[in-house]
JSON list of C-alpha atoms in Angstrom, two decimals:
[
{"chain": "A", "resi": 1, "resn": "MET", "atom": "CA", "xyz": [106.62, 70.55, 115.59]},
{"chain": "A", "resi": 2, "resn": "ASP", "atom": "CA", "xyz": [105.62, 73.81, 117.04]},
{"chain": "A", "resi": 3, "resn": "THR", "atom": "CA", "xyz": [102.67, 75.52, 115.03]},
{"chain": "A", "resi": 4, "resn": "ARG", "atom": "CA", "xyz": [102.67, 78.47, 116.40]},
{"chain": "A", "resi": 5, "resn": "THR", "atom": "CA", "xyz": [100.15, 80.63, 114.35]},
{"chain": "A", "resi": 6, "resn": "ASP", "atom": "CA", "xyz": [99.43, 84.07, 114.48]},
{"chain": "A", "resi": 7, "resn": "ASP", "atom": "CA", "xyz": [95.69, 85.34, 114.03]},
{"chain": "A", "resi": 8, "resn": "GLN", "atom": "CA", "xyz": [96.48, 86.32, 110.73]},
{"chain": "A", "resi": 9, "resn": "GLY", "atom": "CA", "xyz": [97.79, 82.78, 109.86]},
{"chain": "A", "resi": 10, "resn": "LEU", "atom": "CA", "xyz": [101.48, 83.09, 109.48]},
{"chain": "A", "resi": 11, "resn": "VAL", "atom": "CA", "xyz": [103.63, 79.91, 111.21]},
{"chain": "A", "resi": 12, "resn": "ILE", "atom": "CA", "xyz": [106.95, 81.13, 113.05]},
{"chain": "A", "resi": 13, "resn": "ILE", "atom": "CA", "xyz": [109.45, 78.99, 111.12]},
{"chain": "A", "resi": 14, "resn": "ASP", "atom": "CA", "xyz": [112.20, 77.55, 113.59]},
{"chain": "A", "resi": 15, "resn": "GLU", "atom": "CA", "xyz": [115.48, 76.82, 112.05]},
{"chain": "A", "resi": 16, "resn": "ALA", "atom": "CA", "xyz": [116.00, 73.48, 114.48]},
{"chain": "A", "resi": 17, "resn": "GLN", "atom": "CA", "xyz": [112.36, 72.63, 113.98]},
{"chain": "A", "resi": 18, "resn": "TYR", "atom": "CA", "xyz": [112.35, 72.87, 110.50]},
{"chain": "A", "resi": 19, "resn": "GLY", "atom": "CA", "xyz": [116.30, 71.77, 109.50]},
{"chain": "A", "resi": 20, "resn": "VAL", "atom": "CA", "xyz": [116.74, 75.33, 107.13]},
{"chain": "A", "resi": 21, "resn": "VAL", "atom": "CA", "xyz": [119.91, 78.49, 108.01]},
{"chain": "A", "resi": 22, "resn": "ILE", "atom": "CA", "xyz": [117.51, 81.90, 108.32]},
{"chain": "A", "resi": 23, "resn": "ASP", "atom": "CA", "xyz": [119.22, 84.53, 107.40]},
{"chain": "A", "resi": 24, "resn": "LEU", "atom": "CA", "xyz": [116.71, 87.27, 106.79]},
{"chain": "A", "resi": 25, "resn": "VAL", "atom": "CA", "xyz": [118.94, 89.41, 104.37]},
{"chain": "A", "resi": 26, "resn": "TYR", "atom": "CA", "xyz": [116.61, 92.96, 104.55]},
{"chain": "A", "resi": 27, "resn": "ALA", "atom": "CA", "xyz": [117.47, 92.88, 108.23]},
{"chain": "A", "resi": 28, "resn": "THR", "atom": "CA", "xyz": [120.96, 93.72, 106.96]},
{"chain": "A", "resi": 29, "resn": "VAL", "atom": "CA", "xyz": [121.78, 96.80, 104.60]},
{"chain": "A", "resi": 30, "resn": "ASP", "atom": "CA", "xyz": [123.37, 93.70, 102.18]},
{"chain": "A", "resi": 31, "resn": "ASN", "atom": "CA", "xyz": [120.29, 94.27, 100.05]},
{"chain": "A", "resi": 32, "resn": "ILE", "atom": "CA", "xyz": [118.34, 96.07, 96.70]},
{"chain": "A", "resi": 33, "resn": "ALA", "atom": "CA", "xyz": [117.50, 98.78, 98.86]},
{"chain": "A", "resi": 34, "resn": "GLY", "atom": "CA", "xyz": [121.03, 99.18, 100.78]},
{"chain": "A", "resi": 35, "resn": "CYS", "atom": "CA", "xyz": [119.65, 99.58, 104.02]},
{"chain": "A", "resi": 36, "resn": "ILE", "atom": "CA", "xyz": [118.30, 98.02, 107.29]},
{"chain": "A", "resi": 37, "resn": "VAL", "atom": "CA", "xyz": [114.39, 97.03, 105.69]},
{"chain": "A", "resi": 38, "resn": "TYR", "atom": "CA", "xyz": [113.42, 95.25, 108.82]},
{"chain": "A", "resi": 39, "resn": "GLN", "atom": "CA", "xyz": [113.88, 96.84, 111.95]},
{"chain": "A", "resi": 40, "resn": "THR", "atom": "CA", "xyz": [112.23, 93.17, 114.04]},
{"chain": "A", "resi": 41, "resn": "ALA", "atom": "CA", "xyz": [111.83, 90.07, 112.46]},
{"chain": "A", "resi": 42, "resn": "GLN", "atom": "CA", "xyz": [111.02, 86.74, 112.44]},
{"chain": "A", "resi": 43, "resn": "CYS", "atom": "CA", "xyz": [111.15, 84.24, 110.17]},
{"chain": "A", "resi": 44, "resn": "ALA", "atom": "CA", "xyz": [107.45, 83.52, 109.33]},
{"chain": "A", "resi": 45, "resn": "LEU", "atom": "CA", "xyz": [104.98, 81.66, 105.84]},
{"chain": "A", "resi": 46, "resn": "HIS", "atom": "CA", "xyz": [101.21, 81.48, 105.97]},
{"chain": "A", "resi": 47, "resn": "ARG", "atom": "CA", "xyz": [99.98, 77.81, 107.59]},
{"chain": "A", "resi": 48, "resn": "ASP", "atom": "CA", "xyz": [99.73, 76.72, 103.99]},
{"chain": "A", "resi": 49, "resn": "ALA", "atom": "CA", "xyz": [103.25, 77.60, 102.96]},
{"chain": "A", "resi": 50, "resn": "ALA", "atom": "CA", "xyz": [104.84, 76.12, 105.79]},
{"chain": "A", "resi": 51, "resn": "PRO", "atom": "CA", "xyz": [104.34, 72.67, 105.38]},
{"chain": "A", "resi": 52, "resn": "CYS", "atom": "CA", "xyz": [105.86, 72.93, 101.83]},
{"chain": "A", "resi": 53, "resn": "LEU", "atom": "CA", "xyz": [109.26, 74.77, 103.10]},
{"chain": "A", "resi": 54, "resn": "LEU", "atom": "CA", "xyz": [108.93, 71.40, 105.79]},
{"chain": "A", "resi": 55, "resn": "ARG", "atom": "CA", "xyz": [109.13, 68.83, 102.69]},
{"chain": "A", "resi": 56, "resn": "ALA", "atom": "CA", "xyz": [111.56, 71.18, 100.85]},
{"chain": "A", "resi": 57, "resn": "ALA", "atom": "CA", "xyz": [114.28, 71.29, 103.79]},
{"chain": "A", "resi": 58, "resn": "ALA", "atom": "CA", "xyz": [113.71, 67.27, 103.95]},
{"chain": "A", "resi": 59, "resn": "LEU", "atom": "CA", "xyz": [113.56, 66.65, 100.62]},
{"chain": "A", "resi": 60, "resn": "ALA", "atom": "CA", "xyz": [117.15, 68.94, 100.38]},
{"chain": "A", "resi": 61, "resn": "ARG", "atom": "CA", "xyz": [118.47, 66.61, 103.46]},
{"chain": "A", "resi": 62, "resn": "SER", "atom": "CA", "xyz": [117.77, 63.79, 101.32]},
{"chain": "A", "resi": 63, "resn": "ALA", "atom": "CA", "xyz": [120.07, 64.75, 98.77]},
{"chain": "A", "resi": 64, "resn": "GLY", "atom": "CA", "xyz": [122.58, 65.95, 101.12]},
{"chain": "A", "resi": 65, "resn": "TYR", "atom": "CA", "xyz": [122.21, 69.88, 101.60]},
{"chain": "A", "resi": 66, "resn": "ARG", "atom": "CA", "xyz": [120.20, 71.89, 103.30]},
{"chain": "A", "resi": 67, "resn": "LEU", "atom": "CA", "xyz": [118.07, 75.02, 102.76]},
{"chain": "A", "resi": 68, "resn": "LYS", "atom": "CA", "xyz": [119.40, 78.32, 103.58]},
{"chain": "A", "resi": 69, "resn": "VAL", "atom": "CA", "xyz": [116.24, 80.85, 103.87]},
{"chain": "A", "resi": 70, "resn": "PHE", "atom": "CA", "xyz": [116.43, 84.76, 102.79]},
{"chain": "A", "resi": 71, "resn": "ASP", "atom": "CA", "xyz": [112.99, 86.17, 103.13]},
{"chain": "A", "resi": 72, "resn": "CYS", "atom": "CA", "xyz": [109.55, 84.77, 103.68]},
{"chain": "A", "resi": 73, "resn": "TYR", "atom": "CA", "xyz": [107.30, 86.37, 104.99]},
{"chain": "A", "resi": 74, "resn": "ARG", "atom": "CA", "xyz": [107.47, 90.39, 104.11]},
{"chain": "A", "resi": 75, "resn": "PRO", "atom": "CA", "xyz": [105.40, 93.41, 105.46]},
{"chain": "A", "resi": 76, "resn": "PRO", "atom": "CA", "xyz": [103.39, 95.75, 102.92]},
{"chain": "A", "resi": 77, "resn": "ALA", "atom": "CA", "xyz": [105.67, 98.73, 104.33]},
{"chain": "A", "resi": 78, "resn": "ALA", "atom": "CA", "xyz": [108.67, 96.63, 103.26]},
{"chain": "A", "resi": 79, "resn": "GLN", "atom": "CA", "xyz": [107.68, 95.77, 99.88]},
{"chain": "A", "resi": 80, "resn": "ALA", "atom": "CA", "xyz": [106.93, 99.74, 99.07]},
{"chain": "A", "resi": 81, "resn": "ILE", "atom": "CA", "xyz": [110.51, 100.73, 100.02]},
{"chain": "A", "resi": 82, "resn": "PHE", "atom": "CA", "xyz": [112.10, 97.74, 97.60]},
{"chain": "A", "resi": 83, "resn": "TRP", "atom": "CA", "xyz": [109.26, 99.05, 94.76]},
{"chain": "A", "resi": 84, "resn": "ALA", "atom": "CA", "xyz": [110.82, 103.06, 95.45]},
{"chain": "A", "resi": 85, "resn": "ALA", "atom": "CA", "xyz": [114.29, 101.31, 95.03]},
{"chain": "A", "resi": 86, "resn": "LEU", "atom": "CA", "xyz": [113.27, 99.24, 92.03]},
{"chain": "A", "resi": 87, "resn": "PRO", "atom": "CA", "xyz": [109.78, 99.87, 90.26]},
{"chain": "A", "resi": 88, "resn": "ASP", "atom": "CA", "xyz": [110.44, 97.13, 87.89]},
{"chain": "A", "resi": 89, "resn": "ALA", "atom": "CA", "xyz": [107.73, 94.68, 88.24]},
{"chain": "A", "resi": 90, "resn": "GLN", "atom": "CA", "xyz": [109.54, 91.54, 86.24]},
{"chain": "A", "resi": 91, "resn": "TYR", "atom": "CA", "xyz": [111.70, 91.62, 89.79]},
{"chain": "A", "resi": 92, "resn": "VAL", "atom": "CA", "xyz": [110.12, 93.11, 92.74]},
{"chain": "A", "resi": 93, "resn": "ALA", "atom": "CA", "xyz": [105.80, 93.15, 92.87]},
{"chain": "A", "resi": 94, "resn": "ASP", "atom": "CA", "xyz": [103.66, 96.61, 92.88]},
{"chain": "A", "resi": 95, "resn": "PRO", "atom": "CA", "xyz": [103.10, 97.30, 96.50]},
{"chain": "A", "resi": 96, "resn": "SER", "atom": "CA", "xyz": [99.39, 98.01, 94.90]},
{"chain": "A", "resi": 97, "resn": "GLN", "atom": "CA", "xyz": [98.96, 94.95, 93.77]},
{"chain": "A", "resi": 98, "resn": "GLY", "atom": "CA", "xyz": [100.19, 92.62, 96.37]},
{"chain": "A", "resi": 99, "resn": "SER", "atom": "CA", "xyz": [103.47, 90.70, 96.87]},
{"chain": "A", "resi": 100, "resn": "HIS", "atom": "CA", "xyz": [102.70, 86.92, 96.93]},
{"chain": "A", "resi": 101, "resn": "HIS", "atom": "CA", "xyz": [105.67, 87.77, 99.87]},
{"chain": "A", "resi": 102, "resn": "SER", "atom": "CA", "xyz": [103.21, 90.06, 101.87]},
{"chain": "A", "resi": 103, "resn": "ARG", "atom": "CA", "xyz": [100.44, 86.99, 101.49]},
{"chain": "A", "resi": 104, "resn": "GLY", "atom": "CA", "xyz": [102.86, 84.86, 103.43]},
{"chain": "A", "resi": 105, "resn": "THR", "atom": "CA", "xyz": [102.89, 82.26, 100.55]},
{"chain": "A", "resi": 106, "resn": "ALA", "atom": "CA", "xyz": [106.62, 83.40, 98.90]},
{"chain": "A", "resi": 107, "resn": "VAL", "atom": "CA", "xyz": [109.94, 82.25, 100.05]},
{"chain": "A", "resi": 108, "resn": "ASP", "atom": "CA", "xyz": [113.15, 82.97, 98.75]},
{"chain": "A", "resi": 109, "resn": "VAL", "atom": "CA", "xyz": [116.04, 80.02, 99.38]},
{"chain": "A", "resi": 110, "resn": "THR", "atom": "CA", "xyz": [118.78, 78.52, 98.40]},
{"chain": "A", "resi": 111, "resn": "LEU", "atom": "CA", "xyz": [120.84, 75.49, 99.12]},
{"chain": "A", "resi": 112, "resn": "LEU", "atom": "CA", "xyz": [124.08, 74.97, 101.20]},
{"chain": "A", "resi": 113, "resn": "ASP", "atom": "CA", "xyz": [126.34, 71.61, 101.01]},
{"chain": "A", "resi": 114, "resn": "GLU", "atom": "CA", "xyz": [127.87, 69.44, 103.69]},
{"chain": "A", "resi": 115, "resn": "THR", "atom": "CA", "xyz": [130.34, 72.35, 105.14]},
{"chain": "A", "resi": 116, "resn": "GLY", "atom": "CA", "xyz": [127.58, 75.21, 104.76]},
{"chain": "A", "resi": 117, "resn": "ALA", "atom": "CA", "xyz": [128.49, 77.32, 101.79]},
{"chain": "A", "resi": 118, "resn": "GLU", "atom": "CA", "xyz": [126.31, 78.04, 99.04]},
{"chain": "A", "resi": 119, "resn": "LEU", "atom": "CA", "xyz": [126.22, 76.32, 96.09]},
{"chain": "A", "resi": 120, "resn": "ASP", "atom": "CA", "xyz": [126.75, 78.64, 93.14]},
{"chain": "A", "resi": 121, "resn": "MET", "atom": "CA", "xyz": [123.45, 79.47, 91.20]},
{"chain": "A", "resi": 122, "resn": "GLY", "atom": "CA", "xyz": [125.59, 82.26, 89.07]},
{"chain": "A", "resi": 123, "resn": "THR", "atom": "CA", "xyz": [124.38, 85.14, 90.64]},
{"chain": "A", "resi": 124, "resn": "GLY", "atom": "CA", "xyz": [123.73, 85.80, 94.55]},
{"chain": "A", "resi": 125, "resn": "PHE", "atom": "CA", "xyz": [120.34, 86.10, 95.61]},
{"chain": "A", "resi": 126, "resn": "ASP", "atom": "CA", "xyz": [118.77, 89.81, 94.99]},
{"chain": "A", "resi": 127, "resn": "ALA", "atom": "CA", "xyz": [120.63, 90.11, 91.89]},
{"chain": "A", "resi": 128, "resn": "MET", "atom": "CA", "xyz": [118.14, 91.56, 89.66]},
{"chain": "A", "resi": 129, "resn": "GLU", "atom": "CA", "xyz": [119.46, 90.57, 86.06]},
{"chain": "A", "resi": 130, "resn": "ASP", "atom": "CA", "xyz": [119.11, 88.73, 83.61]},
{"chain": "A", "resi": 131, "resn": "ALA", "atom": "CA", "xyz": [121.82, 86.55, 84.83]},
{"chain": "A", "resi": 132, "resn": "SER", "atom": "CA", "xyz": [119.50, 85.76, 87.66]},
{"chain": "A", "resi": 133, "resn": "HIS", "atom": "CA", "xyz": [116.38, 84.18, 85.86]},
{"chain": "A", "resi": 134, "resn": "HIS", "atom": "CA", "xyz": [115.81, 80.24, 85.32]},
{"chain": "A", "resi": 135, "resn": "ASP", "atom": "CA", "xyz": [116.37, 80.34, 81.59]},
{"chain": "A", "resi": 136, "resn": "TYR", "atom": "CA", "xyz": [119.34, 81.94, 81.22]},
{"chain": "A", "resi": 137, "resn": "ALA", "atom": "CA", "xyz": [121.57, 79.92, 79.25]},
{"chain": "A", "resi": 138, "resn": "ALA", "atom": "CA", "xyz": [124.87, 81.51, 79.36]},
{"chain": "A", "resi": 139, "resn": "LEU", "atom": "CA", "xyz": [125.78, 80.13, 82.74]},
{"chain": "A", "resi": 140, "resn": "PRO", "atom": "CA", "xyz": [128.24, 76.88, 83.21]},
{"chain": "A", "resi": 141, "resn": "ALA", "atom": "CA", "xyz": [126.86, 73.64, 83.60]},
{"chain": "A", "resi": 142, "resn": "THR", "atom": "CA", "xyz": [127.71, 73.26, 87.55]},
{"chain": "A", "resi": 143, "resn": "VAL", "atom": "CA", "xyz": [125.29, 76.14, 87.97]},
{"chain": "A", "resi": 144, "resn": "GLN", "atom": "CA", "xyz": [122.80, 75.00, 85.63]},
{"chain": "A", "resi": 145, "resn": "LYS", "atom": "CA", "xyz": [122.86, 71.97, 87.34]},
{"chain": "A", "resi": 146, "resn": "ASN", "atom": "CA", "xyz": [122.28, 74.02, 91.26]},
{"chain": "A", "resi": 147, "resn": "ARG", "atom": "CA", "xyz": [119.49, 75.67, 89.76]},
{"chain": "A", "resi": 148, "resn": "LEU", "atom": "CA", "xyz": [117.60, 72.29, 88.59]},
{"chain": "A", "resi": 149, "resn": "LEU", "atom": "CA", "xyz": [118.35, 70.53, 91.72]},
{"chain": "A", "resi": 150, "resn": "LEU", "atom": "CA", "xyz": [116.70, 73.74, 94.08]},
{"chain": "A", "resi": 151, "resn": "LEU", "atom": "CA", "xyz": [114.21, 74.04, 91.59]},
{"chain": "A", "resi": 152, "resn": "GLY", "atom": "CA", "xyz": [113.35, 70.47, 91.54]},
{"chain": "A", "resi": 153, "resn": "ILE", "atom": "CA", "xyz": [113.17, 70.45, 95.51]},
{"chain": "A", "resi": 154, "resn": "MET", "atom": "CA", "xyz": [110.88, 73.27, 95.63]},
{"chain": "A", "resi": 155, "resn": "LEU", "atom": "CA", "xyz": [108.64, 71.97, 92.76]},
{"chain": "A", "resi": 156, "resn": "HIS", "atom": "CA", "xyz": [108.12, 68.62, 94.47]},
{"chain": "A", "resi": 157, "resn": "ALA", "atom": "CA", "xyz": [107.40, 70.08, 97.78]},
{"chain": "A", "resi": 158, "resn": "GLY", "atom": "CA", "xyz": [104.69, 72.43, 96.07]},
{"chain": "A", "resi": 159, "resn": "PHE", "atom": "CA", "xyz": [105.15, 75.28, 95.64]},
{"chain": "A", "resi": 160, "resn": "ARG", "atom": "CA", "xyz": [106.24, 76.91, 91.73]},
{"chain": "A", "resi": 161, "resn": "GLY", "atom": "CA", "xyz": [109.24, 79.15, 90.48]},
{"chain": "A", "resi": 162, "resn": "ILE", "atom": "CA", "xyz": [109.05, 82.22, 88.71]},
{"chain": "A", "resi": 163, "resn": "LYS", "atom": "CA", "xyz": [111.03, 83.14, 85.77]},
{"chain": "A", "resi": 164, "resn": "SER", "atom": "CA", "xyz": [113.68, 86.21, 86.33]},
{"chain": "A", "resi": 165, "resn": "GLU", "atom": "CA", "xyz": [114.13, 84.53, 90.60]},
{"chain": "A", "resi": 166, "resn": "TRP", "atom": "CA", "xyz": [116.38, 81.28, 90.61]},
{"chain": "A", "resi": 167, "resn": "TRP", "atom": "CA", "xyz": [115.95, 81.67, 94.48]},
{"chain": "A", "resi": 168, "resn": "HIS", "atom": "CA", "xyz": [112.13, 83.02, 94.65]},
{"chain": "A", "resi": 169, "resn": "TYR", "atom": "CA", "xyz": [109.33, 79.91, 95.33]},
{"chain": "A", "resi": 170, "resn": "GLU", "atom": "CA", "xyz": [105.55, 80.37, 96.06]},
{"chain": "A", "resi": 171, "resn": "LEU", "atom": "CA", "xyz": [102.30, 78.55, 96.40]},
{"chain": "A", "resi": 172, "resn": "PRO", "atom": "CA", "xyz": [100.56, 78.23, 92.96]},
{"chain": "A", "resi": 173, "resn": "ASP", "atom": "CA", "xyz": [97.82, 79.82, 94.20]},
{"chain": "A", "resi": 174, "resn": "SER", "atom": "CA", "xyz": [99.29, 82.68, 96.09]},
{"chain": "A", "resi": 175, "resn": "LYS", "atom": "CA", "xyz": [97.29, 85.35, 94.46]},
{"chain": "A", "resi": 176, "resn": "SER", "atom": "CA", "xyz": [94.07, 83.78, 96.06]},
{"chain": "A", "resi": 177, "resn": "TYR", "atom": "CA", "xyz": [95.38, 84.95, 99.52]},
{"chain": "A", "resi": 178, "resn": "PRO", "atom": "CA", "xyz": [95.11, 88.45, 101.28]},
{"chain": "A", "resi": 179, "resn": "VAL", "atom": "CA", "xyz": [97.86, 90.77, 101.98]},
{"chain": "A", "resi": 180, "resn": "ILE", "atom": "CA", "xyz": [98.55, 90.41, 105.61]},
{"chain": "A", "resi": 181, "resn": "ASP", "atom": "CA", "xyz": [99.99, 93.19, 107.59]},
{"chain": "A", "resi": 182, "resn": "SER", "atom": "CA", "xyz": [101.82, 91.54, 110.53]},
{"chain": "A", "resi": 183, "resn": "ALA", "atom": "CA", "xyz": [104.15, 92.59, 113.38]},
{"chain": "A", "resi": 184, "resn": "LEU", "atom": "CA", "xyz": [105.90, 89.71, 113.26]},
{"chain": "A", "resi": 185, "resn": "VAL", "atom": "CA", "xyz": [107.85, 91.97, 111.24]},
{"chain": "A", "resi": 186, "resn": "THR", "atom": "CA", "xyz": [108.02, 95.28, 111.63]},
{"chain": "A", "resi": 187, "resn": "VAL", "atom": "CA", "xyz": [109.87, 98.42, 109.46]}
]
């Protein structure tokens, strides 16, 4: 296992080594800001979160699925852009408080089936609406099953979810980690 770590404790997540698909959405215009936020980007997580992602990927594979990563470490400058686009603490962390993504302890993921298609989670990634909440009841049973499968995988791997985003998982003690400003991702 490659454990390339920068001087702030961020480990670069490699698709082949971790067994995940990486699609950094904020390096495209298809996101809540409506513009390319990451000018250069590598998927990275804090050295304490990276083994949890590795476990989650193995658990997903054991059930016949693969994890797709939408976001991982996020620099504070990017967090400020998202806050300007949607200043709602239910969905976007106030940059003055620090995002768990900016600590390297959070990851946004979904599940892919054996053909590489995303499982139906009821909403797309970055859908900042009630239907993206874990406890949103007005979704078909198949969507509920898919969300619960992802939740189970991520919880068993050592992450915890948040109420408002089915795709967001973080270390349980994320607030205890410092905010990181790494050049691995530039805005």
